[in-house]
Short mmCIF file of C-alpha atoms in Angstrom, two decimals:
data_model
loop_
_atom_site.label_atom_id
_atom_site.label_comp_id
_atom_site.label_asym_id
_atom_site.label_seq_id
_atom_site.Cartn_x
_atom_site.Cartn_y
_atom_site.Cartn_z
CA UNK A 1 47.07 -80.46 -29.04
CA UNK A 2 43.89 -80.31 -30.87
CA UNK A 3 43.36 -77.75 -33.60
CA UNK A 4 40.31 -76.21 -31.87
CA UNK A 5 42.22 -75.49 -28.64
CA UNK A 6 45.03 -73.78 -30.57
CA UNK A 7 42.60 -71.44 -32.26
CA UNK A 8 41.05 -70.50 -28.90
CA UNK A 9 44.45 -69.68 -27.42
CA UNK A 10 45.35 -67.54 -30.44
CA UNK A 11 42.12 -65.62 -30.10
CA UNK A 12 42.74 -65.02 -26.38
CA UNK A 13 46.22 -63.70 -27.13
CA UNK A 14 44.85 -61.15 -29.60
CA UNK A 15 42.43 -59.54 -27.09
CA UNK A 16 43.47 -55.93 -26.28
CA UNK A 17 44.12 -55.08 -22.68
CA UNK A 18 41.39 -53.13 -20.92
CA UNK A 19 42.17 -49.46 -20.47
CA UNK A 20 42.05 -47.99 -17.04
CA UNK A 21 39.73 -45.07 -16.33
CA UNK A 22 41.45 -41.81 -17.26
CA UNK A 23 43.86 -43.48 -19.78
CA UNK A 24 43.74 -43.09 -23.57
CA UNK A 25 43.97 -45.86 -26.11
CA UNK A 26 45.95 -45.12 -29.32
CA UNK A 27 44.94 -48.29 -31.06
CA UNK A 28 48.43 -49.82 -30.61
CA UNK A 29 47.97 -50.94 -27.06
CA UNK A 30 47.28 -48.74 -24.08
CA UNK A 31 49.18 -45.82 -22.73
CA UNK A 32 48.55 -42.90 -20.45
CA UNK A 33 48.21 -39.34 -21.78
CA UNK A 34 50.01 -38.07 -18.72
CA UNK A 35 53.34 -37.93 -20.65
CA UNK A 36 53.58 -34.43 -22.10
CA UNK A 37 56.61 -35.31 -24.28
CA UNK A 38 54.55 -37.57 -26.51
CA UNK A 39 52.15 -34.72 -27.24
CA UNK A 40 54.94 -32.24 -27.82
CA UNK A 41 56.68 -34.61 -30.32
CA UNK A 42 53.46 -35.01 -32.24
CA UNK A 43 53.36 -38.72 -31.49
CA UNK A 44 49.99 -40.25 -30.71
CA UNK A 45 46.70 -38.45 -30.43
CA UNK A 46 46.15 -35.58 -28.05
CA UNK A 47 43.02 -34.39 -26.29
CA UNK A 48 41.94 -30.97 -27.67
CA UNK A 49 42.64 -28.21 -25.18
CA UNK A 50 39.06 -26.99 -25.41
CA UNK A 51 37.85 -30.36 -24.12
CA UNK A 52 40.30 -30.65 -21.25
CA UNK A 53 38.83 -30.46 -17.80
CA UNK A 54 39.33 -27.11 -16.18
CA UNK A 55 39.18 -26.33 -12.53
CA UNK A 56 35.84 -24.88 -11.37
CA UNK A 57 35.90 -21.16 -12.07
CA UNK A 58 34.10 -18.69 -9.83
CA UNK A 59 31.13 -17.24 -11.72
CA UNK A 60 28.93 -14.29 -10.68
CA UNK A 61 26.12 -15.58 -8.53
CA UNK A 62 23.18 -13.78 -10.06
CA UNK A 63 20.55 -15.64 -8.04
CA UNK A 64 22.36 -14.75 -4.80
CA UNK A 65 22.51 -11.08 -5.78
CA UNK A 66 18.83 -11.20 -6.70
CA UNK A 67 17.96 -12.71 -3.34
CA UNK A 68 20.00 -10.04 -1.58
CA UNK A 69 18.24 -7.30 -3.55
CA UNK A 70 14.82 -8.77 -2.75
CA UNK A 71 15.74 -8.98 0.90
CA UNK A 72 16.75 -5.30 0.98
CA UNK A 73 13.51 -4.32 -0.75
CA UNK A 74 11.50 -6.29 1.80
CA UNK A 75 13.37 -4.66 4.66
CA UNK A 76 12.76 -1.19 3.18
CA UNK A 77 9.06 -2.01 2.79
CA UNK A 78 8.87 -3.17 6.40
CA UNK A 79 10.64 -0.06 7.61
CA UNK A 80 8.34 2.16 5.54
CA UNK A 81 5.31 0.25 6.81
CA UNK A 82 6.52 0.69 10.38
CA UNK A 83 6.87 4.45 9.91
CA UNK A 84 3.38 4.64 8.41
CA UNK A 85 1.81 2.77 11.33
CA UNK A 86 3.63 5.03 13.82
CA UNK A 87 2.46 8.25 12.09
CA UNK A 88 -1.04 6.87 11.59
CA UNK A 89 -1.39 6.11 15.30
CA UNK A 90 -0.09 9.58 16.14
CA UNK A 91 -2.72 11.27 13.95
CA UNK A 92 -5.55 9.27 15.52
CA UNK A 93 -4.46 9.97 19.09
CA UNK A 94 -3.65 13.70 19.00
CA UNK A 95 -5.58 16.87 18.26
CA UNK A 96 -5.58 18.56 14.85
CA UNK A 97 -3.46 21.41 16.13
CA UNK A 98 -0.87 18.98 17.54
CA UNK A 99 -0.82 17.14 14.20
CA UNK A 100 -0.24 20.44 12.41
CA UNK A 101 2.79 21.18 14.61
CA UNK A 102 4.00 17.58 14.18
CA UNK A 103 4.22 17.95 10.40
CA UNK A 104 5.60 21.48 10.59
CA UNK A 105 8.61 20.10 12.48
CA UNK A 106 9.25 17.50 9.77
CA UNK A 107 7.17 17.88 6.55
CA UNK A 108 8.74 14.70 5.10
CA UNK A 109 6.63 12.68 7.56
CA UNK A 110 3.54 13.80 5.67
CA UNK A 111 4.85 12.29 2.42
CA UNK A 112 5.88 9.13 4.28
CA UNK A 113 2.41 8.82 5.76
CA UNK A 114 0.60 9.27 2.45
CA UNK A 115 2.88 6.77 0.69
CA UNK A 116 1.89 4.20 3.32
CA UNK A 117 -1.74 5.28 3.08
CA UNK A 118 -1.80 4.71 -0.69
CA UNK A 119 -0.23 1.28 -0.21
CA UNK A 120 -2.99 0.37 2.25
CA UNK A 121 -5.68 1.69 -0.10
CA UNK A 122 -4.33 -0.47 -2.93
CA UNK A 123 -5.68 -3.52 -1.07
CA UNK A 124 -9.24 -2.15 -0.98
CA UNK A 125 -11.58 -3.36 -3.76
CA UNK A 126 -13.21 0.10 -3.91
CA UNK A 127 -12.00 3.48 -2.67
CA UNK A 128 -14.55 5.86 -1.15
CA UNK A 129 -13.06 8.91 -2.87
CA UNK A 130 -14.09 7.40 -6.22
CA UNK A 131 -17.69 7.07 -5.04
CA UNK A 132 -17.69 10.71 -3.91
CA UNK A 133 -16.23 11.74 -7.28
CA UNK A 134 -19.07 9.93 -9.05
CA UNK A 135 -21.61 11.57 -6.72
CA UNK A 136 -20.28 15.04 -7.58
CA UNK A 137 -20.32 14.25 -11.30
CA UNK A 138 -24.00 13.36 -10.97
CA UNK A 139 -24.72 16.80 -9.49
CA UNK A 140 -24.36 20.34 -10.74
CA UNK A 141 -20.70 21.19 -11.46
CA UNK A 142 -21.30 24.69 -10.13
CA UNK A 143 -21.40 23.33 -6.55
CA UNK A 144 -18.44 24.61 -4.53
CA UNK A 145 -16.69 21.87 -2.54
CA UNK A 146 -14.50 21.88 0.57
CA UNK A 147 -12.40 18.71 0.82
CA UNK A 148 -11.32 18.37 4.47
CA UNK A 149 -8.18 16.18 4.66
CA UNK A 150 -7.66 16.10 0.90
CA UNK A 151 -4.36 14.14 0.89
CA UNK A 152 -3.10 14.18 -2.70
CA UNK A 153 -6.10 16.33 -3.79
CA UNK A 154 -7.44 13.53 -5.99
CA UNK A 155 -10.98 14.82 -5.61
CA UNK A 156 -10.13 18.25 -7.03
CA UNK A 157 -8.21 16.68 -9.92
CA UNK A 158 -11.16 14.56 -11.05
CA UNK A 159 -14.17 16.89 -10.98
CA UNK A 160 -15.14 20.12 -12.72
CA UNK A 161 -16.28 21.76 -9.48
CA UNK A 162 -14.35 24.45 -7.69
CA UNK A 163 -12.71 22.59 -4.79
CA UNK A 164 -11.01 24.00 -1.71
CA UNK A 165 -8.49 21.26 -0.86
CA UNK A 166 -7.57 21.39 2.83
CA UNK A 167 -4.94 19.41 4.73
CA UNK A 168 -2.21 19.72 7.34
CA UNK A 169 0.57 20.09 4.75
CA UNK A 170 0.49 21.65 1.29
CA UNK A 171 2.63 19.98 -1.38
CA UNK A 172 0.73 21.78 -4.14
CA UNK A 173 -0.25 25.42 -4.60
CA UNK A 174 -3.93 24.47 -4.69
CA UNK A 175 -3.88 22.86 -1.21
CA UNK A 176 -4.60 25.00 1.86
CA UNK A 177 -2.40 23.97 4.80
CA UNK A 178 -4.20 24.52 8.10
CA UNK A 179 -5.88 22.95 11.11
CA UNK A 180 -9.19 21.58 9.80
CA UNK A 181 -10.93 23.04 12.87
CA UNK A 182 -9.88 26.54 11.81
CA UNK A 183 -9.93 27.07 8.05
CA UNK A 184 -9.68 30.43 6.21
CA UNK A 185 -12.95 29.76 4.34
CA UNK A 186 -15.77 32.26 4.76
CA UNK A 187 -18.98 31.30 6.54
CA UNK A 188 -21.76 29.90 4.31
CA UNK A 189 -19.42 29.83 1.30
CA UNK A 190 -19.47 26.20 0.10
CA UNK A 191 -22.17 23.79 -1.11
CA UNK A 192 -20.51 20.46 -0.25
CA UNK A 193 -18.17 19.53 2.63
CA UNK A 194 -16.31 16.22 2.30
CA UNK A 195 -14.54 14.14 4.94
CA UNK A 196 -13.08 11.11 3.21
CA UNK A 197 -11.33 8.95 5.84
CA UNK A 198 -10.17 12.15 7.55
CA UNK A 199 -11.99 12.32 10.93
CA UNK A 200 -8.75 11.33 12.62
CA UNK A 201 -8.01 13.75 15.46
CA UNK A 202 -9.25 13.43 19.02
CA UNK A 203 -11.08 16.70 18.44
CA UNK A 204 -12.92 15.50 15.31
CA UNK A 205 -16.23 17.18 16.43
CA UNK A 206 -14.54 20.56 15.94
CA UNK A 207 -13.86 19.61 12.29
CA UNK A 208 -17.56 18.94 11.78
CA UNK A 209 -18.47 22.21 13.51
CA UNK A 210 -16.14 24.01 11.08
CA UNK A 211 -17.84 22.24 8.15
CA UNK A 212 -21.20 23.40 9.48
CA UNK A 213 -19.91 26.98 9.64
CA UNK A 214 -18.63 27.12 6.04
CA UNK A 215 -21.61 25.30 4.49
CA UNK A 216 -24.49 27.19 2.98
CA UNK A 217 -28.02 26.38 4.19
CA UNK A 218 -29.13 23.09 2.53
CA UNK A 219 -25.47 22.35 1.80
CA UNK A 220 -24.26 18.74 1.73
CA UNK A 221 -22.02 17.01 4.26
CA UNK A 222 -20.47 13.76 2.96
CA UNK A 223 -18.59 11.48 5.35
CA UNK A 224 -16.72 8.29 4.42
CA UNK A 225 -15.13 6.37 7.28
CA UNK A 226 -13.56 2.99 7.98
CA UNK A 227 -16.35 0.56 8.81
CA UNK A 228 -14.69 -0.89 11.90
CA UNK A 229 -14.87 2.52 13.59
CA UNK A 230 -18.66 2.18 13.53
CA UNK A 231 -19.00 -1.41 14.68
CA UNK A 232 -20.20 -1.49 18.33
CA UNK A 233 -19.40 -5.22 18.49
CA UNK A 234 -15.67 -4.48 18.18
CA UNK A 235 -15.50 -1.31 20.25
CA UNK A 236 -16.59 1.08 17.52
CA UNK A 237 -19.17 3.84 17.78
CA UNK A 238 -22.86 3.27 17.24
CA UNK A 239 -23.54 4.79 13.78
CA UNK A 240 -27.01 5.87 14.92
CA UNK A 241 -25.60 7.79 17.88
CA UNK A 242 -23.03 9.39 15.59
CA UNK A 243 -25.73 10.44 13.11
CA UNK A 244 -27.87 11.79 15.95
CA UNK A 245 -24.97 13.96 17.17
CA UNK A 246 -24.49 15.40 13.67
CA UNK A 247 -28.21 16.11 13.39
CA UNK A 248 -28.06 17.94 16.73
CA UNK A 249 -25.29 20.07 15.22
CA UNK A 250 -27.76 21.34 12.62
CA UNK A 251 -28.08 18.69 9.90
CA UNK A 252 -30.67 16.22 8.68
CA UNK A 253 -29.70 12.68 7.69
CA UNK A 254 -30.25 12.11 3.96
CA UNK A 255 -28.72 8.69 3.30
CA UNK A 256 -26.59 5.91 4.83
CA UNK A 257 -24.62 3.43 2.76
CA UNK A 258 -23.25 0.34 4.53
CA UNK A 259 -22.85 -1.79 1.39
CA UNK A 260 -19.03 -1.77 1.36
CA UNK A 261 -17.06 -4.20 3.52
CA UNK A 262 -14.37 -1.59 4.11
CA UNK A 263 -16.14 1.73 4.77
CA UNK A 264 -19.47 3.46 5.37
CA UNK A 265 -20.85 6.54 3.63
CA UNK A 266 -23.09 9.05 5.41
CA UNK A 267 -24.90 11.89 3.65
CA UNK A 268 -26.34 14.89 5.54
CA UNK A 269 -27.89 18.23 4.59
CA UNK A 270 -27.52 21.41 6.58
CA UNK A 271 -30.84 22.68 7.93
CA UNK A 272 -32.27 25.87 6.47
CA UNK A 273 -33.03 27.27 9.93
CA UNK A 274 -30.75 26.70 12.91
CA UNK A 275 -31.81 26.46 16.54
CA UNK A 276 -30.79 29.56 18.46
CA UNK A 277 -30.40 27.77 21.81
CA UNK A 278 -28.24 24.77 21.01
CA UNK A 279 -27.60 22.30 23.78
CA UNK A 280 -24.31 20.51 24.34
CA UNK A 281 -23.80 17.59 21.98
CA UNK A 282 -22.70 14.22 23.35
CA UNK A 283 -20.37 12.91 20.67
CA UNK A 284 -19.59 9.18 20.63
CA UNK A 285 -15.92 8.27 20.74
CA UNK A 286 -14.46 7.07 17.43
CA UNK A 287 -11.82 4.44 18.02
CA UNK A 288 -8.51 4.83 16.16
CA UNK A 289 -8.08 2.85 12.96
CA UNK A 290 -4.74 1.17 13.62
CA UNK A 291 -3.29 -0.98 10.86
CA UNK A 292 -1.81 -4.34 11.73
CA UNK A 293 1.61 -5.42 10.57
CA UNK A 294 1.30 -7.51 7.40
#
């Protein structure tokens, strides 16, 4: 046998055997670590316990809990939104006196409504109450104001004027709870009457008649309303007919502001002299402002 072939065979004989997956090589051949006695005797190398594979342990599923919490919050928001839409529709389709009784039976509905109202207002780029606040700040602070449908009385909290805050429910001592068609204010006692998104009842003309009663001659009537209620193309009232009806009540039109996409602003002044023989006023119907489900 040739010398070269012998060397090749010797080299082949020295090759270590391939270890199978999962086995451990000690350097002296191959053996499996499955024998616990070798580890206990100290013979051979052992795999550190910290590196041994452990069965999958059950860990807290934070993402799942977070998803569950988010789901509950969404459901609460939907339920709250549903309650708001129900109350809102009720207020637009009943008289002021019926609305007063409605909230007397369950005052918590008033808070529920205004929470939903504030959420809706948060989507508006500009809120009409802020424009009215600025208007009052530009005028004499001695003007006495009646805020019909004051809500959270934000107007009174942001001006120096004396403000009679009026609404169906009083959550604050400064708010007068009553039907807006029958307030305790004296005749010709206020300089400015404000209706900020509050001409809601089916008997809204009686609210305006009450404002006319409590206003002094040359007093201001400020009305802010949702723009869709005055869009004849979508079933709303003609703003000119509405203004004409108010003028027939005893006012003159001073200014109209249609610049906002969300609401209109109408400014009137009470006439110095009133007609003694007043004819019946034909008021246009104001369609309810019903919010869609988001």
